[in-house]
């Protein structure tokens, strides 16, 4: 009797564990909504930038362009997390019902996802550092720039370690 109960209980536990992955769906839907809001923020920023362009200094133009680039990189990061996260954690996307899905979605591994995320974070960090360096004489302290440089170096070191360990473990692919 105990073996039957344990077998039944074990199957129920496995069932609950497998069903729990669906709890991620509202999170991915929330990120999708966040991406829509990011697109709106980008459009508003671009609109304001276009109307102010004639009165902006060269440095201000560069700063606005870097801000737009930052928003694009964050959007790309969100797309990677939403699409590959859903595929990795919830269920595989049926390509017959999503013919316009990107080719990388079918071949990205969890390891590749981590590397893409780190690469995006490093780019965002580098842009933030560049913007701070451009504002160094006006409203950014040297201490803040040092912290941003440390964060950039830390992201780079973490990326290198992650890439090395993935290669060493033989899990990296050409994602």
Coordinates of C-alpha atoms in Angstrom, one line a residue:
X1 CA 0.0 0.0 0.0
X2 CA 2.8 2.4 0.9
X3 CA 4.5 1.8 -2.5
X4 CA 1.2 2.6 -4.3
X5 CA 0.7 5.8 -2.3
X6 CA 4.3 6.8 -2.9
X7 CA 3.9 6.1 -6.6
X8 CA 0.7 8.1 -6.8
X9 CA 2.1 10.9 -4.6
X10 CA 5.3 10.9 -6.7
X11 CA 3.4 11.3 -9.9
X12 CA 1.3 14.1 -8.4
X13 CA 4.4 15.9 -7.3
X14 CA 6.0 15.5 -10.8
X15 CA 2.7 16.8 -12.3
X16 CA 2.7 19.9 -10.1
X17 CA 6.4 20.6 -10.8
X18 CA 5.8 20.3 -14.5
X19 CA 2.7 22.5 -14.4
X20 CA 4.5 25.1 -12.3
X21 CA 6.4 26.3 -15.4
X22 CA 3.2 27.9 -16.6
X23 CA 3.5 30.3 -13.7
X24 CA 6.2 32.0 -15.8
X25 CA 3.7 33.0 -18.5
X26 CA 2.3 36.1 -16.7
X27 CA 5.9 37.2 -16.2
X28 CA 6.6 37.0 -19.9
X29 CA 3.3 38.7 -20.8
X30 CA 4.3 41.5 -18.3
X31 CA 7.7 41.8 -20.0
X32 CA 5.9 42.0 -23.4
X33 CA 3.7 44.9 -22.0
X34 CA 6.9 46.5 -20.7
X35 CA 8.4 46.2 -24.2
X36 CA 5.4 48.1 -25.6
X37 CA 5.9 50.8 -23.0
X38 CA 9.5 51.0 -24.0
X39 CA 8.6 51.5 -27.6
X40 CA 6.3 54.3 -26.6
X41 CA 9.0 55.9 -24.5
X42 CA 11.4 55.6 -27.4
X43 CA 8.9 57.2 -29.8
X44 CA 8.3 60.1 -27.4
X45 CA 12.0 60.6 -26.8
X46 CA 12.7 60.5 -30.6
X47 CA 9.8 63.0 -31.2
X48 CA 11.1 65.4 -28.5
X49 CA 14.6 65.0 -29.9
X50 CA 13.5 65.8 -33.4
X51 CA 11.8 69.0 -32.3
X52 CA 14.7 70.2 -30.2
X53 CA 17.4 69.3 -32.7
X54 CA 18.0 72.8 -34.0
X55 CA 18.7 74.2 -30.5
X56 CA 20.9 71.3 -29.2
X57 CA 24.7 71.4 -28.9
X58 CA 26.7 68.7 -30.6
X59 CA 27.3 67.0 -27.2
X60 CA 23.5 67.1 -26.5
X61 CA 22.8 65.5 -29.8
X62 CA 25.3 62.7 -29.1
X63 CA 23.8 62.3 -25.6
X64 CA 20.3 61.9 -27.1
X65 CA 21.5 59.5 -29.7
X66 CA 23.2 57.4 -27.0
X67 CA 20.0 57.5 -25.0
X68 CA 18.0 56.2 -28.0
X69 CA 20.6 53.5 -28.5
X70 CA 20.4 52.5 -24.9
X71 CA 16.6 52.1 -25.2
X72 CA 17.1 50.0 -28.4
X73 CA 19.6 47.7 -26.6
X74 CA 17.2 47.3 -23.6
X75 CA 14.4 46.4 -26.0
X76 CA 16.6 43.8 -27.7
X77 CA 17.5 42.4 -24.3
X78 CA 13.8 42.2 -23.4
X79 CA 13.0 40.4 -26.7
X80 CA 15.8 37.8 -26.0
X81 CA 14.5 37.2 -22.5
X82 CA 10.8 37.0 -23.5
X83 CA 11.2 34.7 -26.5
X84 CA 14.0 32.5 -25.5
X85 CA 12.9 32.4 -21.9
X86 CA 9.5 31.2 -22.9
X87 CA 11.0 28.6 -25.1
X88 CA 13.5 27.5 -22.5
X89 CA 11.2 27.5 -19.4
X90 CA 7.6 27.1 -20.6
X91 CA 7.3 25.3 -23.9
X92 CA 8.8 25.0 -27.3
X93 CA 7.2 27.4 -29.8
X94 CA 5.5 25.6 -32.7
X95 CA 7.2 27.1 -35.7
X96 CA 4.3 26.2 -38.0
X97 CA 2.2 28.7 -36.1
X98 CA 5.0 31.3 -35.9
X99 CA 6.6 31.3 -39.3
X100 CA 8.0 34.8 -38.8
X101 CA 9.9 33.9 -35.7
X102 CA 13.7 34.6 -35.8
X103 CA 16.0 31.7 -36.9
X104 CA 18.1 32.0 -33.7
X105 CA 15.1 31.1 -31.6
X106 CA 15.3 27.5 -32.9
X107 CA 19.0 27.1 -32.1
X108 CA 19.8 29.2 -29.0
X109 CA 20.8 27.2 -26.0
X110 CA 20.5 28.4 -22.4
X111 CA 24.3 28.9 -22.5
X112 CA 23.9 31.1 -25.6
X113 CA 21.1 33.0 -23.9
X114 CA 23.4 33.8 -21.0
X115 CA 26.1 35.0 -23.3
X116 CA 23.7 37.2 -25.3
X117 CA 22.3 38.7 -22.1
X118 CA 25.8 39.5 -20.8
X119 CA 26.8 41.0 -24.2
X120 CA 23.7 43.3 -24.1
X121 CA 24.4 44.3 -20.5
X122 CA 28.0 45.1 -21.4
X123 CA 26.9 47.3 -24.3
X124 CA 24.3 49.1 -22.1
X125 CA 27.0 49.6 -19.4
X126 CA 29.5 50.9 -22.0
X127 CA 26.9 53.4 -23.3
X128 CA 26.1 54.5 -19.8
X129 CA 29.8 55.0 -19.1
X130 CA 30.3 57.0 -22.3
X131 CA 27.3 59.2 -21.4
X132 CA 28.8 59.8 -18.0
X133 CA 32.2 60.7 -19.4
X134 CA 30.6 63.2 -21.7
X135 CA 28.8 64.8 -18.7
X136 CA 31.9 64.6 -16.4
X137 CA 32.5 68.3 -16.4
X138 CA 28.9 69.3 -15.8
X139 CA 27.0 66.9 -13.5
X140 CA 28.8 63.6 -13.0
X141 CA 31.5 63.1 -10.4
X142 CA 34.7 61.2 -10.9
X143 CA 33.5 58.7 -8.3
X144 CA 30.4 57.9 -10.3
X145 CA 32.6 57.4 -13.4
X146 CA 34.9 55.1 -11.5
X147 CA 31.9 53.0 -10.3
X148 CA 30.6 52.8 -13.9
X149 CA 34.1 51.8 -15.1
X150 CA 34.2 49.1 -12.4
X151 CA 30.8 47.8 -13.4
X152 CA 31.9 47.7 -17.0
X153 CA 35.0 45.8 -16.2
X154 CA 33.0 43.5 -13.9
X155 CA 30.6 42.7 -16.7
X156 CA 33.5 42.1 -19.1
X157 CA 35.2 39.7 -16.6
X158 CA 32.0 37.9 -15.9
X159 CA 31.3 37.5 -19.6
X160 CA 34.8 36.2 -20.2
X161 CA 34.6 33.7 -17.4
X162 CA 31.1 32.5 -18.6
X163 CA 32.3 32.1 -22.2
X164 CA 35.5 30.3 -21.0
X165 CA 33.6 27.9 -18.7
X166 CA 31.0 27.2 -21.5
X167 CA 33.7 26.4 -24.0
X168 CA 35.6 24.3 -21.4
X169 CA 32.4 22.4 -20.6
X170 CA 31.7 22.0 -24.3
X171 CA 28.2 23.5 -24.0
X172 CA 28.7 26.6 -26.2
X173 CA 27.5 26.6 -29.7
X174 CA 27.5 29.2 -32.4
X175 CA 24.4 31.0 -31.2

